[in-house]
Tab-separated table of C-alpha atoms in Angstrom:
chain	number	residue	atom	x	y	z
A	1	MET	CA	18.494	23.181	98.018
A	2	SER	CA	19.805	26.547	99.279
A	3	ALA	CA	23.090	27.433	100.949
A	4	THR	CA	21.352	27.470	104.188
A	5	SER	CA	20.489	23.737	104.184
A	6	ALA	CA	22.276	21.697	101.546
A	7	SER	CA	24.897	21.179	104.245
A	8	ARG	CA	22.571	19.834	107.091
A	9	PRO	CA	20.523	16.510	107.281
A	10	VAL	CA	17.492	16.844	106.340
A	11	ARG	CA	14.882	17.484	109.244
A	12	THR	CA	11.295	18.428	108.922
A	13	ARG	CA	8.421	18.671	111.470
A	14	PHE	CA	4.698	19.033	111.679
A	15	ALA	CA	3.406	20.878	114.351
A	16	PRO	CA	-0.214	21.000	114.683
A	17	SER	CA	-2.634	23.004	117.142
A	18	PRO	CA	-4.502	20.639	119.390
A	19	THR	CA	-7.570	23.182	119.141
A	20	GLY	CA	-9.618	20.555	117.441
A	21	TYR	CA	-9.329	17.562	115.339
A	22	LEU	CA	-6.608	16.389	112.486
A	23	HIS	CA	-8.223	17.563	109.050
A	24	ILE	CA	-7.400	16.802	105.219
A	25	GLY	CA	-5.326	19.777	105.129
A	26	GLY	CA	-3.319	19.326	108.375
A	27	ALA	CA	-2.854	15.667	107.142
A	28	ARG	CA	-1.265	16.450	103.763
A	29	THR	CA	0.594	19.010	105.160
A	30	ALA	CA	1.887	16.069	107.589
A	31	LEU	CA	2.176	13.579	104.731
A	32	PHE	CA	4.275	15.938	102.669
A	33	SER	CA	6.853	16.731	105.305
A	34	TRP	CA	6.870	12.966	106.384
A	35	ALA	CA	7.607	12.085	102.873
A	36	TYR	CA	10.036	14.549	102.543
A	37	ALA	CA	12.186	13.270	105.501
A	38	ARG	CA	12.078	9.721	104.349
A	39	ARG	CA	12.704	10.725	100.892
A	40	HIS	CA	15.895	11.957	102.240
A	41	GLY	CA	17.236	9.779	104.992
A	42	GLY	CA	16.297	12.759	107.194
A	43	THR	CA	14.233	12.842	110.584
A	44	PHE	CA	10.440	13.787	110.716
A	45	ILE	CA	9.684	15.716	114.175
A	46	LEU	CA	6.047	15.893	115.552
A	47	ARG	CA	5.478	19.207	117.579
A	48	ILE	CA	2.655	20.344	119.478
A	49	GLU	CA	1.517	23.743	119.321
A	50	ASP	CA	0.135	23.989	122.770
A	51	THR	CA	0.097	27.516	123.867
A	52	ASP	CA	-3.189	28.739	123.267
A	53	VAL	CA	-4.470	27.142	126.647
A	54	ALA	CA	-7.659	28.368	126.421
A	55	ARG	CA	-8.777	26.201	123.284
A	56	SER	CA	-6.059	23.640	123.444
A	57	THR	CA	-7.177	20.433	124.850
A	58	PRO	CA	-6.138	16.776	125.522
A	59	ALA	CA	-8.641	15.383	123.617
A	60	ALA	CA	-7.790	17.402	120.795
A	61	VAL	CA	-4.090	16.069	121.165
A	62	GLN	CA	-5.190	12.648	121.493
A	63	ALA	CA	-6.936	13.060	118.142
A	64	ILE	CA	-4.057	14.343	116.281
A	65	LEU	CA	-1.724	11.021	117.543
A	66	ASP	CA	-4.553	8.966	116.798
A	67	GLY	CA	-4.957	10.264	113.437
A	68	MET	CA	-1.201	10.218	112.471
A	69	ARG	CA	-1.298	6.914	114.047
A	70	TRP	CA	-3.913	5.628	111.688
A	71	LEU	CA	-2.481	7.253	108.402
A	72	GLY	CA	0.940	5.567	109.300
A	73	LEU	CA	2.971	8.922	109.317
A	74	GLU	CA	5.152	7.720	112.387
A	75	HIS	CA	7.448	10.327	113.782
A	76	ASP	CA	11.188	9.942	114.469
A	77	GLU	CA	11.251	12.602	117.180
A	78	GLY	CA	8.552	13.938	119.742
A	79	PRO	CA	5.596	14.833	120.272
A	80	PHE	CA	7.266	18.032	121.537
A	81	TYR	CA	4.993	20.031	123.647
A	82	GLN	CA	5.458	23.910	123.606
A	83	MET	CA	3.758	24.518	126.929
A	84	GLN	CA	6.573	22.192	128.323
A	85	ARG	CA	9.297	24.768	126.727
A	86	MET	CA	8.595	28.150	128.344
A	87	ASP	CA	11.715	28.594	130.216
A	88	ARG	CA	13.757	28.267	126.921
A	89	TYR	CA	11.370	30.725	125.511
A	90	LYS	CA	11.563	33.214	128.372
A	91	GLU	CA	15.520	32.819	128.170
A	92	VAL	CA	15.888	33.388	124.517
A	93	ILE	CA	13.675	36.502	125.372
A	94	GLN	CA	16.257	37.975	128.131
A	95	GLN	CA	18.934	37.341	125.303
A	96	MET	CA	17.220	39.329	122.794
A	97	LEU	CA	16.416	42.059	125.366
A	98	ALA	CA	20.024	41.831	126.291
A	99	ALA	CA	21.173	42.261	122.557
A	100	GLY	CA	18.715	45.104	121.597
A	101	THR	CA	16.938	42.807	119.010
A	102	ALA	CA	13.851	42.977	121.404
A	103	TYR	CA	12.571	46.257	123.685
A	104	HIS	CA	9.954	46.449	126.388
A	105	CYS	CA	6.892	48.320	125.433
A	106	TYR	CA	4.156	50.043	127.564
A	107	MET	CA	1.518	50.934	125.073
A	108	SER	CA	-1.944	49.646	126.103
A	109	THR	CA	-4.001	47.857	124.044
A	110	GLU	CA	-6.741	50.757	124.045
A	111	GLU	CA	-3.832	53.174	122.933
A	112	LEU	CA	-2.632	50.917	120.418
A	113	ASP	CA	-6.454	50.462	118.838
A	114	ARG	CA	-6.914	54.284	118.916
A	115	ILE	CA	-3.447	54.613	116.883
A	116	ARG	CA	-4.795	52.081	114.569
A	117	GLU	CA	-8.195	54.024	114.108
A	118	GLU	CA	-6.430	57.190	113.559
A	119	GLN	CA	-4.304	55.816	110.741
A	120	ARG	CA	-7.291	54.154	108.941
A	121	ALA	CA	-9.082	57.520	109.097
A	122	ARG	CA	-5.973	58.731	107.399
A	123	GLY	CA	-5.887	55.934	104.897
A	124	GLU	CA	-2.820	54.230	106.315
A	125	LYS	CA	-2.063	50.452	106.914
A	126	PRO	CA	-2.884	50.262	110.660
A	127	ARG	CA	0.388	49.402	112.783
A	128	TYR	CA	2.149	50.273	115.390
A	129	ASP	CA	3.908	53.282	115.699
A	130	GLY	CA	7.592	52.443	117.248
A	131	ARG	CA	6.635	54.582	120.188
A	132	TRP	CA	9.089	52.974	122.553
A	133	ARG	CA	11.307	51.097	119.961
A	134	PRO	CA	14.933	52.500	121.203
A	135	GLU	CA	16.619	54.470	118.601
A	136	ALA	CA	19.986	56.324	118.798
A	137	GLY	CA	19.128	59.865	119.975
A	138	LYS	CA	15.745	59.023	120.725
A	139	THR	CA	14.524	59.946	123.959
A	140	LEU	CA	11.798	57.183	125.446
A	141	PRO	CA	9.084	58.163	127.601
A	142	ALA	CA	9.193	57.207	131.037
A	143	PRO	CA	8.042	53.905	132.099
A	144	PRO	CA	4.194	54.252	133.496
A	145	GLU	CA	4.084	52.780	136.765
A	146	GLY	CA	2.068	49.624	137.465
A	147	VAL	CA	2.260	48.528	133.659
A	148	ALA	CA	3.515	45.438	132.763
A	149	PRO	CA	5.020	45.720	129.240
A	150	VAL	CA	4.845	43.438	126.583
A	151	VAL	CA	8.182	42.857	124.714
A	152	ARG	CA	8.465	43.442	120.855
A	153	PHE	CA	10.957	42.562	118.298
A	154	ARG	CA	13.278	45.057	117.121
A	155	ASN	CA	12.417	44.232	113.075
A	156	PRO	CA	15.043	45.754	110.811
A	157	ALA	CA	13.884	49.371	109.338
A	158	GLU	CA	15.248	48.849	106.211
A	159	GLY	CA	15.871	46.556	103.269
A	160	ALA	CA	13.670	43.493	102.354
A	161	VAL	CA	13.147	40.056	103.794
A	162	ALA	CA	13.077	37.659	100.712
A	163	TRP	CA	13.258	33.683	100.424
A	164	ASP	CA	12.901	31.333	97.413
A	165	ASP	CA	9.875	29.106	98.588
A	166	LEU	CA	10.449	25.799	97.125
A	167	VAL	CA	6.437	25.988	95.943
A	168	LYS	CA	5.560	29.393	95.276
A	169	GLY	CA	8.804	30.938	93.951
A	170	ARG	CA	10.496	34.030	94.987
A	171	ILE	CA	8.903	36.174	97.356
A	172	GLU	CA	10.038	39.573	98.853
A	173	ILE	CA	8.599	41.851	101.364
A	174	ALA	CA	9.979	45.276	102.549
A	175	ASN	CA	10.894	45.195	106.113
A	176	ALA	CA	9.111	48.869	105.885
A	177	GLU	CA	5.964	46.790	105.581
A	178	LEU	CA	6.378	45.001	108.943
A	179	ASP	CA	5.933	46.470	112.376
A	180	ASP	CA	7.811	45.469	115.628
A	181	PHE	CA	5.424	42.643	116.336
A	182	ILE	CA	4.899	41.204	119.723
A	183	ILE	CA	6.779	38.255	121.067
A	184	ALA	CA	5.960	38.429	124.670
A	185	ARG	CA	2.602	39.169	125.971
A	186	ALA	CA	2.514	41.465	129.457
A	187	ASP	CA	2.110	38.120	131.412
A	188	GLY	CA	5.276	37.055	130.222
A	189	THR	CA	3.721	34.302	127.614
A	190	PRO	CA	5.582	34.106	124.432
A	191	THR	CA	3.427	34.541	121.376
A	192	TYR	CA	2.966	31.914	118.549
A	193	ASN	CA	5.620	33.645	115.636
A	194	PHE	CA	8.237	33.522	118.323
A	195	CYS	CA	8.029	30.365	119.942
A	196	VAL	CA	7.953	28.752	116.103
A	197	VAL	CA	11.326	30.318	115.842
A	198	VAL	CA	13.091	28.970	118.526
A	199	ASP	CA	11.446	25.795	118.242
A	200	ASP	CA	12.463	25.487	114.531
A	201	TRP	CA	16.173	26.732	115.759
A	202	ASP	CA	16.347	24.460	118.309
A	203	MET	CA	15.508	21.496	116.538
A	204	GLY	CA	17.440	22.251	113.360
A	205	ILE	CA	14.475	22.075	110.892
A	206	THR	CA	16.171	22.392	107.497
A	207	GLN	CA	12.725	22.432	105.784
A	208	VAL	CA	9.391	24.078	106.722
A	209	ILE	CA	6.548	22.560	104.660
A	210	ARG	CA	3.408	24.308	105.982
A	211	GLY	CA	0.179	25.753	104.786
A	212	ASP	CA	-0.012	28.948	102.691
A	213	ASP	CA	-2.027	30.826	105.122
A	214	HIS	CA	1.229	30.908	106.920
A	215	VAL	CA	2.904	32.954	104.255
A	216	ASN	CA	2.341	36.430	106.309
A	217	ASN	CA	4.090	34.837	109.217
A	218	THR	CA	7.378	33.856	107.250
A	219	PRO	CA	9.304	37.076	106.676
A	220	ARG	CA	8.735	37.985	110.454
A	221	GLN	CA	10.169	34.718	111.376
A	222	ILE	CA	13.250	35.054	109.202
A	223	ASN	CA	14.063	38.099	110.458
A	224	VAL	CA	13.847	36.531	113.951
A	225	LEU	CA	16.192	34.082	112.894
A	226	ARG	CA	18.725	36.336	111.903
A	227	ALA	CA	18.653	38.240	114.874
A	228	LEU	CA	19.430	35.047	116.610
A	229	GLY	CA	21.901	34.161	114.600
A	230	ALA	CA	20.476	30.873	113.383
A	231	GLU	CA	20.533	29.525	110.145
A	232	VAL	CA	17.431	30.101	108.376
A	233	PRO	CA	15.387	26.818	106.883
A	234	GLN	CA	14.006	26.441	103.203
A	235	TYR	CA	10.253	27.043	103.261
A	236	ALA	CA	7.516	25.478	100.961
A	237	HIS	CA	4.218	26.805	101.168
A	238	LEU	CA	1.339	24.418	100.182
A	239	SER	CA	-1.550	26.057	98.746
A	240	MET	CA	-5.292	25.414	100.229
A	241	ILE	CA	-7.795	22.477	99.376
A	242	LEU	CA	-11.078	23.520	97.797
A	243	GLY	CA	-14.131	21.504	98.038
A	244	ASP	CA	-16.143	19.682	95.176
A	245	ASP	CA	-17.579	22.619	94.497
A	246	GLY	CA	-14.317	24.800	94.216
A	247	THR	CA	-15.257	26.655	97.942
A	248	LYS	CA	-13.245	26.681	100.600
A	249	LEU	CA	-13.024	23.204	102.206
A	250	SER	CA	-15.838	22.317	104.656
A	251	LYS	CA	-17.289	19.687	106.745
A	252	ARG	CA	-19.709	18.827	103.867
A	253	HIS	CA	-16.789	18.246	101.595
A	254	GLY	CA	-13.887	16.926	103.236
A	255	ALA	CA	-12.795	18.872	106.197
A	256	VAL	CA	-13.624	16.437	108.794
A	257	SER	CA	-11.558	14.680	111.166
A	258	VAL	CA	-8.839	12.403	109.995
A	259	MET	CA	-10.382	9.295	111.958
A	260	GLN	CA	-13.888	10.142	110.443
A	261	TYR	CA	-12.592	8.727	107.517
A	262	ASP	CA	-11.680	5.748	109.175
A	263	GLU	CA	-15.358	5.446	111.111
A	264	ASP	CA	-16.477	5.485	107.248
A	265	GLY	CA	-14.670	2.632	105.798
A	266	TYR	CA	-11.828	4.160	104.224
A	267	LEU	CA	-8.649	2.423	104.004
A	268	PRO	CA	-5.690	4.406	105.340
A	269	GLU	CA	-4.021	3.375	102.350
A	270	ALA	CA	-6.347	4.802	100.262
A	271	VAL	CA	-6.285	8.073	102.031
A	272	ILE	CA	-2.594	8.554	101.781
A	273	ASN	CA	-2.865	7.877	98.069
A	274	TYR	CA	-5.206	10.180	97.777
A	275	LEU	CA	-3.915	13.059	99.710
A	276	ALA	CA	-0.798	12.456	97.606
A	277	ARG	CA	-2.558	13.702	94.543
A	278	LEU	CA	-3.792	16.716	96.265
A	279	GLY	CA	-1.595	19.441	94.660
A	280	TRP	CA	1.373	16.900	93.851
A	281	SER	CA	1.967	14.424	91.087
A	282	HIS	CA	4.226	11.778	89.364
A	283	GLY	CA	3.082	11.622	85.949
A	284	ASP	CA	-0.048	10.290	85.342
A	285	ASP	CA	0.247	7.639	88.017
A	286	GLU	CA	-3.039	7.513	89.917
A	287	ILE	CA	-2.496	4.146	92.017
A	288	PHE	CA	0.813	3.709	93.991
A	289	SER	CA	2.037	2.620	97.289
A	290	ARG	CA	3.646	4.003	100.326
A	291	GLU	CA	6.749	3.245	99.389
A	292	GLN	CA	6.637	4.314	95.652
A	293	PHE	CA	5.244	7.854	96.945
A	294	VAL	CA	8.478	7.946	99.197
A	295	GLU	CA	10.702	7.345	96.479
A	296	TRP	CA	8.761	9.924	93.878
A	297	PHE	CA	7.999	12.459	95.993
A	298	ASP	CA	9.641	15.884	95.702
A	299	LEU	CA	8.784	19.635	96.346
A	300	ASP	CA	9.110	20.743	92.247
A	301	HIS	CA	6.048	19.008	91.591
A	302	ILE	CA	3.756	20.665	94.242
A	303	THR	CA	1.293	22.871	92.405
A	304	PRO	CA	1.128	26.408	93.611
A	305	SER	CA	-2.610	26.732	92.687
A	306	ALA	CA	-5.066	25.301	95.183
A	307	ALA	CA	-5.973	21.731	95.131
A	308	GLN	CA	-9.555	20.775	94.459
A	309	PHE	CA	-10.908	17.565	97.258
A	310	ASN	CA	-12.805	15.199	94.997
A	311	THR	CA	-15.111	12.550	96.883
A	312	GLU	CA	-16.047	10.704	93.975
A	313	LYS	CA	-12.777	10.019	93.165
A	314	LEU	CA	-11.475	9.209	96.662
A	315	ASN	CA	-14.641	6.650	96.766
A	316	TRP	CA	-13.258	5.024	93.435
A	317	LEU	CA	-9.542	4.782	94.934
A	318	ASN	CA	-10.736	3.312	98.323
A	319	ALA	CA	-12.516	0.686	95.992
A	320	GLN	CA	-9.353	-0.316	94.083
A	321	TYR	CA	-7.307	-0.500	97.321
A	322	LEU	CA	-10.315	-2.949	98.510
A	323	ARG	CA	-9.847	-5.144	95.833
A	324	LYS	CA	-6.133	-5.248	95.806
A	325	ALA	CA	-6.092	-5.950	99.810
A	326	ALA	CA	-5.496	-9.231	101.156
A	327	ASP	CA	-8.406	-11.268	102.219
A	328	ALA	CA	-6.923	-11.815	106.009
A	329	TYR	CA	-6.430	-7.906	106.572
A	330	LEU	CA	-9.774	-6.995	105.211
A	331	ALA	CA	-11.348	-10.093	107.474
A	332	ALA	CA	-9.648	-8.173	110.513
A	333	GLU	CA	-11.199	-4.835	109.759
A	334	VAL	CA	-14.841	-6.230	109.266
A	335	ALA	CA	-14.433	-8.341	112.309
A	336	ASN	CA	-13.714	-5.215	114.549
A	337	ARG	CA	-16.287	-3.433	113.052
A	338	LEU	CA	-18.653	-5.942	113.814
A	339	ALA	CA	-17.764	-6.242	117.324
A	340	CYS	CA	-18.465	-2.666	117.267
A	341	ARG	CA	-21.834	-3.269	116.329
A	342	GLY	CA	-22.155	-6.113	118.934
A	343	VAL	CA	-22.366	-8.623	116.397
A	344	ASP	CA	-20.011	-11.863	117.105
A	345	PRO	CA	-17.826	-12.121	114.468
A	346	GLU	CA	-17.000	-15.920	115.207
A	347	ALA	CA	-20.866	-16.754	114.900
A	348	GLY	CA	-20.786	-17.245	111.261
A	349	PRO	CA	-18.834	-18.778	108.632
A	350	VAL	CA	-14.794	-17.962	108.243
A	351	LEU	CA	-15.115	-14.135	107.292
A	352	GLU	CA	-12.116	-14.377	104.892
A	353	ALA	CA	-14.228	-16.513	102.422
A	354	VAL	CA	-17.294	-13.527	103.132
A	355	VAL	CA	-14.807	-11.000	102.102
A	356	ALA	CA	-13.235	-12.679	99.171
A	357	LEU	CA	-16.916	-12.995	97.995
A	358	TYR	CA	-18.165	-8.844	98.268
A	359	LYS	CA	-14.827	-7.113	98.121
A	360	ASP	CA	-15.275	-6.435	94.462
A	361	ARG	CA	-18.707	-5.297	94.765
A	362	VAL	CA	-18.365	-2.656	97.546
A	363	GLY	CA	-16.844	0.833	98.153
A	364	ASN	CA	-15.881	0.790	101.732
A	365	LEU	CA	-15.286	-1.466	104.876
A	366	ASN	CA	-18.625	-0.489	106.296
A	367	GLU	CA	-20.471	-1.650	102.998
A	368	LEU	CA	-18.424	-4.961	103.164
A	369	ALA	CA	-18.863	-5.278	106.763
A	370	ASP	CA	-22.942	-4.818	106.324
A	371	ALA	CA	-22.532	-7.858	103.829
A	372	ALA	CA	-20.648	-9.614	106.404
A	373	GLU	CA	-23.312	-9.257	109.024
A	374	LEU	CA	-25.699	-11.381	106.808
A	375	PHE	CA	-23.625	-14.520	106.870
A	376	VAL	CA	-22.994	-14.105	110.978
A	377	VAL	CA	-26.915	-13.266	111.943
A	378	ASP	CA	-30.192	-14.255	111.850
A	379	VAL	CA	-32.077	-12.190	108.704
A	380	HIS	CA	-35.239	-10.709	109.412
A	381	THR	CA	-36.345	-10.098	105.910
A	382	ALA	CA	-38.775	-7.164	105.302
A	383	PRO	CA	-42.384	-8.406	104.875
A	384	GLU	CA	-42.642	-6.720	101.596
A	385	VAL	CA	-39.639	-8.499	100.186
A	386	ILE	CA	-40.834	-11.701	101.305
A	387	ALA	CA	-44.466	-11.154	99.749
A	388	GLN	CA	-42.532	-10.228	96.483
A	389	HIS	CA	-40.373	-12.979	96.085
A	390	LEU	CA	-41.216	-16.009	98.097
A	391	THR	CA	-44.465	-16.743	96.132
A	392	GLU	CA	-46.111	-19.818	96.205
A	393	THR	CA	-44.627	-21.035	93.073
A	394	ALA	CA	-41.210	-19.800	94.613
A	395	LYS	CA	-41.695	-22.016	97.784
A	396	ALA	CA	-42.592	-25.299	95.956
A	397	ALA	CA	-39.330	-24.579	94.103
A	398	LEU	CA	-36.966	-24.022	97.241
A	399	ALA	CA	-38.698	-26.942	98.977
A	400	SER	CA	-37.610	-29.508	96.202
A	401	LEU	CA	-34.236	-27.454	96.183
A	402	ARG	CA	-33.991	-28.118	100.056
A	403	GLY	CA	-34.424	-31.595	99.774
A	404	ARG	CA	-31.407	-31.608	97.107
A	405	LEU	CA	-29.446	-29.384	99.400
A	406	ALA	CA	-29.851	-31.998	102.276
A	407	ASP	CA	-27.434	-34.406	100.323
A	408	ALA	CA	-25.562	-32.674	98.022
A	409	ALA	CA	-21.719	-32.562	98.010
A	410	TRP	CA	-21.044	-29.064	99.619
A	411	ASP	CA	-19.255	-26.994	96.596
A	412	LYS	CA	-19.879	-24.581	93.986
A	413	ALA	CA	-20.112	-27.258	90.972
A	414	ALA	CA	-23.078	-29.760	93.006
A	415	LEU	CA	-24.568	-26.579	94.336
A	416	SER	CA	-24.871	-25.027	90.826
A	417	GLN	CA	-26.170	-28.467	90.044
A	418	ALA	CA	-28.748	-28.704	92.303
A	419	ILE	CA	-30.063	-25.492	91.413
A	420	LYS	CA	-30.425	-26.586	87.384
A	421	ASP	CA	-31.995	-29.530	88.674
A	422	THR	CA	-34.694	-27.885	90.639
A	423	MET	CA	-35.256	-25.076	87.645
A	424	ALA	CA	-35.900	-28.059	85.028
A	425	GLU	CA	-38.514	-29.923	87.132
A	426	HIS	CA	-40.377	-26.897	88.049
A	427	GLY	CA	-39.735	-25.357	84.656
A	428	LEU	CA	-38.363	-22.082	85.765
A	429	LYS	CA	-35.733	-19.995	84.712
A	430	MET	CA	-32.240	-19.038	86.902
A	431	PRO	CA	-33.945	-16.019	88.255
A	432	GLN	CA	-37.039	-17.637	89.567
A	433	VAL	CA	-35.033	-19.873	91.717
A	434	ALA	CA	-31.665	-17.731	92.675
A	435	ILE	CA	-33.407	-14.509	93.604
A	436	PRO	CA	-36.133	-16.216	95.989
A	437	LEU	CA	-33.418	-18.474	97.241
A	438	ARG	CA	-31.453	-15.230	98.059
A	439	VAL	CA	-34.076	-13.622	99.798
A	440	ALA	CA	-34.250	-16.582	101.981
A	441	VAL	CA	-30.950	-17.226	102.908
A	442	LEU	CA	-29.787	-13.759	102.932
A	443	GLY	CA	-32.840	-11.754	103.371
A	444	VAL	CA	-31.605	-9.774	100.022
A	445	PRO	CA	-32.591	-9.955	96.472
A	446	GLN	CA	-28.946	-9.194	95.061
A	447	THR	CA	-25.663	-11.174	96.307
A	448	PRO	CA	-22.636	-12.842	94.496
A	449	SER	CA	-22.860	-15.810	92.453
A	450	ILE	CA	-25.664	-17.942	94.806
A	451	ASP	CA	-23.489	-21.132	94.297
A	452	ALA	CA	-20.988	-19.464	95.938
A	453	VAL	CA	-22.699	-17.329	98.417
A	454	LEU	CA	-24.416	-21.075	99.569
A	455	GLU	CA	-20.586	-22.721	99.766
A	456	VAL	CA	-19.763	-20.263	102.024
A	457	LEU	CA	-22.413	-19.754	103.823
A	458	GLY	CA	-22.499	-23.578	105.078
A	459	ARG	CA	-24.841	-26.276	104.653
A	460	GLU	CA	-26.532	-25.953	108.253
A	461	ARG	CA	-26.928	-22.275	107.993
A	462	VAL	CA	-28.519	-22.559	104.520
A	463	LEU	CA	-31.252	-25.479	105.426
A	464	ALA	CA	-31.716	-23.575	108.783
A	465	ARG	CA	-32.809	-20.449	106.871
A	466	LEU	CA	-34.896	-22.355	104.140
A	467	ASP	CA	-36.746	-24.012	106.734
A	468	ARG	CA	-38.275	-20.514	108.250
A	469	HIS	CA	-39.660	-19.796	105.045
A	470	LEU	CA	-40.986	-23.243	103.986
């Protein structure tokens, strides 16, 4: 740690703007900020940057909270809302005006646009020309009547602003490259770059972990912090996430709401594990618990290059977590999904037993629910499937099997023996009996071991379903 934060308890923050859902990039930022605080026994703060009133919505705020809750990224303080801190921002602006680190500017938007066009025409970088910036010996124009001024930060004119980025290394930008940016609009509302600084200062943030789209904001924010006499936090800028095809992440390969992953049947533990590996690594470890991740997490092993989203890898990881998950946990998740479909999860056999049969054969919770639904509701088998598999020969064998099942002990060994005796009686092989049996009782030709399926489905359901086809 640098001297600016070594002596302070770790305090990190996740500060999303509620102008849309919580997507994978934001979720990874939240995860890394949360994990860093947990790793160092610190505090993780949730802050909602809702000053974009036109685009911020309560629904978007709720989507962020829901996504954080589903991922298990609990915050220690907050959520704090910037719109509720307006008085504080205005107080600091007045202090800066009094101290001379900020000033009123009466230049109109049209005038500024014209100056920038002229600068572009001359091949210069378009920027505010400091017309209203107070300087020793400089005479300012008279303020025009009836014009509400903006407030600009008086950026240092010389030297450079530099920081040792915890991901990207040393970054240094000459102050001459930074103009006096606006910190309060003409209507008095403060701007993003100013609000962030005051929030980080007031909340004692020690490490700012965020996307590298904020790198250009950092020198401005550091200069404002120094003007306020505040300690400067450490910065760690995470590189962007690319899609499967190496292009910018979009909805077709991952940039969807975190809650979409819930709807698509992913386990939050798998998503957390996958997010942790997007730009960070711990040796060759691929699968690890949340607790292991917190224990191992550091900023030294975050790659400065872009991470690439891999849907196939996420699907593989989700399948691994399904196999390891407790049957009771999966059964509860499946029950919720069945209920959402209008299916009574209590109307069939015990879901834990069904889950145990299928969890090694599916990739997500929705597929698991699809399988479980066959055990719960009456099966409506497609006519072409019936025609293909329930031939007269097959029906004759199933009729013999039904007689045996009516009196058999209801366990796998006895059920398996009943099937073998039927095969011997009719001179058939296992697929010639087992596949029609699967179609008759579950409506599909492929299932786990048929004796296990029958055992879980139960005598009453098996016989009733057989009777519909005999």
